[in-house]
Amino acid sequence: MRWLCGLLLAATATVSSAQVKLFDAANLGEASGMVHASVSLNDAIRLHCAKAFPAAKAHLDHAYFVWLMANEDEIVVAEKIYGELESGKRAALENGAQAAAKALLDTLQSDGRVEAACAQQIQTQRDGEQNVARRTPKASAFLKDYLAAHPRTADETARLDFVRGCRKQSLNNGQDFDELMPRCACLAEVHFTQLSEAERSDYATQTRARKPAAELMQLPYMRRVQPAMLRCLTGT
């Protein structure tokens, strides 16, 4: 778990990238655990900062989204490998990251540095300082080498594109990040399990032609899945 210490140091933004690299991954398994914990830690910091400074939530959400997209290749591979771990190990990693974030921010709060730390979290995510390849190049290389050896299928790529587009559009429309994340995942599940390949292809053609949303929703196959889509949108 030496790499979790490295993530904590990185999150405080009090050490240089060169110092953080000392805690880099030694193998693929460690790389996947490191990146998964980094996602959990960054998300926990985002939520704690948003609770402390509600007016900054939109900025925190946007910075975290920028970070997720910049590190998408490493994150997707890490989550795939992490998902194959037995549940006890997954819970230990998740709980460790959550506890680490809370301990870090509690310490900063007591020192009167939490506002500056939250502002720096936004800045370092937006400018790429926290990118996996920059902070932990060995972990990045392990995960990208795995992706090169096990390339995504066309369906996996299409799902990623769909979810990314849904998140970006929703965020740009001012929707709350914590509401849009499960909503986009749900819509992707409907899109890729309840529409046939031919229907998805036709829908893509229609959207590229910039058909109005109201017109798209009147397509026969879209009318068929509207109840499922509505459940995604309402969370029911």
Coordinates of C-alpha atoms in Angstrom, one line a residue, residues 13-218:
A13 CA 0.0 19.5 -3.4
T14 CA 2.9 20.1 -1.0
V15 CA 5.4 17.9 -2.9
S16 CA 6.7 18.0 -6.4
S17 CA 5.8 15.6 -9.2
A18 CA 9.3 14.2 -9.1
Q19 CA 8.9 13.3 -5.4
V20 CA 5.5 11.6 -6.0
K21 CA 7.1 9.4 -8.7
L22 CA 9.0 7.6 -6.0
F23 CA 5.7 5.9 -5.1
D24 CA 5.1 4.6 -8.6
A25 CA 3.7 1.2 -9.5
A26 CA 5.9 -1.9 -9.7
N27 CA 3.4 -4.0 -11.7
L28 CA 0.0 -4.0 -13.5
G29 CA -1.9 -5.0 -10.4
E30 CA -0.4 -2.2 -8.3
A31 CA -1.0 0.2 -11.1
S32 CA -4.7 -0.7 -11.3
G33 CA -5.1 -0.4 -7.6
M34 CA -3.2 2.9 -7.6
V35 CA -5.4 4.5 -10.3
H36 CA -8.6 3.2 -8.8
A37 CA -7.6 4.6 -5.4
S38 CA -6.7 7.9 -7.1
V39 CA -10.2 8.1 -8.7
S40 CA -11.8 7.4 -5.3
L41 CA -9.5 9.9 -3.5
N42 CA -10.1 12.7 -6.0
D43 CA -13.8 12.1 -5.9
A44 CA -13.8 12.1 -2.1
I45 CA -11.8 15.4 -2.0
R46 CA -14.2 16.9 -4.5
L47 CA -17.2 16.0 -2.3
H48 CA -15.6 17.2 0.9
C49 CA -14.5 20.5 -0.7
A50 CA -18.0 21.0 -2.2
K51 CA -19.5 20.4 1.3
A52 CA -17.2 23.0 2.8
F53 CA -17.6 25.5 -0.1
P54 CA -20.9 24.9 -1.8
A55 CA -20.4 27.9 -4.2
A56 CA -17.3 26.2 -5.6
K57 CA -19.1 22.9 -6.4
A58 CA -19.5 23.6 -10.1
H59 CA -15.8 24.4 -10.5
L60 CA -14.8 21.3 -8.5
D61 CA -17.1 19.1 -10.7
H62 CA -15.7 20.5 -13.9
A63 CA -12.1 20.1 -12.8
Y64 CA -12.8 16.5 -11.8
F65 CA -14.5 15.8 -15.1
V66 CA -11.5 17.3 -17.0
W67 CA -9.2 15.0 -15.0
L68 CA -11.4 11.9 -15.7
M69 CA -11.3 12.6 -19.4
A70 CA -7.6 13.3 -19.5
N71 CA -6.9 9.9 -17.8
E72 CA -9.6 7.9 -19.4
D73 CA -7.4 5.2 -20.9
E74 CA -5.7 4.4 -17.6
I75 CA -8.9 4.6 -15.6
V76 CA -10.9 2.3 -17.8
V77 CA -8.2 -0.4 -17.8
A78 CA -7.7 0.0 -14.0
E79 CA -11.4 -0.3 -13.3
K80 CA -11.6 -3.4 -15.4
I81 CA -8.8 -5.1 -13.5
Y82 CA -10.0 -3.8 -10.2
G83 CA -13.4 -5.2 -10.9
E84 CA -11.9 -8.7 -11.1
L85 CA -10.6 -8.4 -7.5
E86 CA -12.6 -10.2 -4.8
S87 CA -15.1 -7.9 -3.0
G88 CA -13.1 -7.8 0.3
K89 CA -10.0 -6.3 -1.4
R90 CA -12.2 -3.9 -3.3
A91 CA -13.9 -2.7 -0.1
A92 CA -10.5 -2.3 1.6
L93 CA -9.1 -0.1 -1.2
E94 CA -12.3 2.0 -1.3
N95 CA -12.5 2.5 2.4
G96 CA -8.8 3.4 2.5
A97 CA -9.2 6.1 -0.1
Q98 CA -12.3 7.6 1.6
A99 CA -10.6 7.6 5.0
A100 CA -7.5 9.1 3.5
A101 CA -9.4 12.0 1.9
K102 CA -11.3 12.7 5.2
A103 CA -8.1 12.6 7.3
L104 CA -6.3 14.9 4.8
L105 CA -9.1 17.5 4.7
D106 CA -9.7 17.4 8.5
T107 CA -6.0 18.1 9.0
L108 CA -6.1 21.0 6.5
Q109 CA -9.2 22.3 8.1
S110 CA -7.6 22.4 11.5
D111 CA -4.6 24.2 10.1
G112 CA -6.8 26.7 8.3
R113 CA -5.5 25.5 4.9
V114 CA -8.5 23.7 3.5
E115 CA -9.8 26.6 1.3
A116 CA -6.3 26.9 -0.4
A117 CA -6.1 23.2 -0.8
C118 CA -9.5 22.9 -2.5
A119 CA -8.6 25.8 -4.8
Q120 CA -5.3 24.1 -5.7
Q121 CA -7.2 20.8 -6.3
I122 CA -9.2 22.6 -9.0
Q123 CA -6.1 24.1 -10.6
T124 CA -3.9 21.0 -10.6
Q125 CA -6.7 18.9 -12.2
R126 CA -7.4 21.5 -14.9
D127 CA -3.7 22.1 -15.8
G128 CA -2.8 18.4 -16.0
E129 CA -0.5 18.4 -12.9
Q130 CA -2.5 15.4 -11.5
N131 CA -2.5 13.4 -14.7
V132 CA -1.6 9.7 -14.1
A133 CA 1.2 9.8 -16.8
R134 CA 2.7 12.9 -15.1
R135 CA 2.4 11.8 -11.5
T136 CA 3.0 8.1 -11.9
P137 CA 4.5 7.3 -15.3
K138 CA 5.2 3.7 -14.6
A139 CA 1.6 3.0 -13.6
S140 CA 0.4 4.8 -16.7
A141 CA 2.8 2.7 -18.9
F142 CA 1.6 -0.6 -17.3
L143 CA -2.0 0.3 -18.0
K144 CA -1.5 1.6 -21.5
D145 CA 0.6 -1.4 -22.4
Y146 CA -2.3 -3.6 -21.3
L147 CA -4.7 -1.6 -23.4
A148 CA -2.4 -1.9 -26.5
A149 CA -2.3 -5.7 -26.0
H150 CA -6.1 -5.9 -25.3
P151 CA -7.7 -3.2 -27.5
R152 CA -11.3 -2.1 -26.9
T153 CA -14.0 -3.6 -29.1
A154 CA -16.0 -1.4 -31.3
D155 CA -18.9 -1.7 -28.8
E156 CA -16.8 -0.8 -25.9
T157 CA -15.5 2.3 -27.7
A158 CA -19.0 3.3 -28.7
R159 CA -20.2 3.0 -25.0
L160 CA -17.3 5.1 -23.8
D161 CA -18.1 7.8 -26.5
F162 CA -21.8 7.7 -25.5
V163 CA -21.1 8.1 -21.8
R164 CA -18.4 10.8 -22.3
G165 CA -20.7 12.8 -24.6
C166 CA -23.7 12.5 -22.2
R167 CA -21.5 13.7 -19.2
K168 CA -20.1 16.6 -21.2
Q169 CA -23.4 17.8 -22.5
S170 CA -25.1 17.4 -19.1
L171 CA -22.4 19.3 -17.3
N172 CA -22.4 22.1 -19.9
N173 CA -26.1 22.4 -19.4
G174 CA -25.6 23.1 -15.8
Q175 CA -26.7 19.7 -14.4
D176 CA -25.3 18.5 -11.1
F177 CA -22.3 16.1 -11.6
D178 CA -23.5 13.7 -8.9
E179 CA -26.9 13.4 -10.6
L180 CA -25.7 13.1 -14.1
M181 CA -23.1 10.3 -13.5
P182 CA -25.6 7.6 -12.7
R183 CA -28.1 9.0 -15.2
C184 CA -25.6 8.8 -18.1
A185 CA -24.6 5.3 -17.1
C186 CA -28.3 4.3 -17.1
L187 CA -28.9 5.9 -20.5
A188 CA -25.9 4.1 -21.9
E189 CA -27.3 0.8 -20.6
V190 CA -30.6 1.4 -22.3
H191 CA -29.0 2.5 -25.5
F192 CA -26.7 -0.5 -25.9
T193 CA -29.1 -3.2 -24.6
Q194 CA -32.5 -2.2 -25.8
L195 CA -31.6 -0.8 -29.2
S196 CA -30.3 -3.1 -32.0
E197 CA -27.0 -2.4 -33.8
A198 CA -29.0 -1.2 -36.8
E199 CA -31.1 1.1 -34.7
R200 CA -28.0 2.6 -33.0
S201 CA -26.4 3.1 -36.4
D202 CA -29.5 4.9 -37.7
Y203 CA -29.7 7.0 -34.6
A204 CA -26.1 8.0 -35.0
T205 CA -26.8 9.0 -38.7
Q206 CA -29.8 11.1 -37.6
T207 CA -27.8 12.9 -34.9
R208 CA -25.0 13.7 -37.3
A209 CA -27.6 15.2 -39.5
R210 CA -28.4 17.5 -36.6
K211 CA -32.0 16.5 -36.4
P212 CA -33.9 18.3 -33.5
A213 CA -34.1 16.3 -30.3
A214 CA -37.9 16.3 -30.4
E215 CA -37.8 14.8 -33.9
L216 CA -35.3 12.1 -32.8
M217 CA -37.5 11.1 -29.9
Q218 CA -40.3 10.4 -32.4

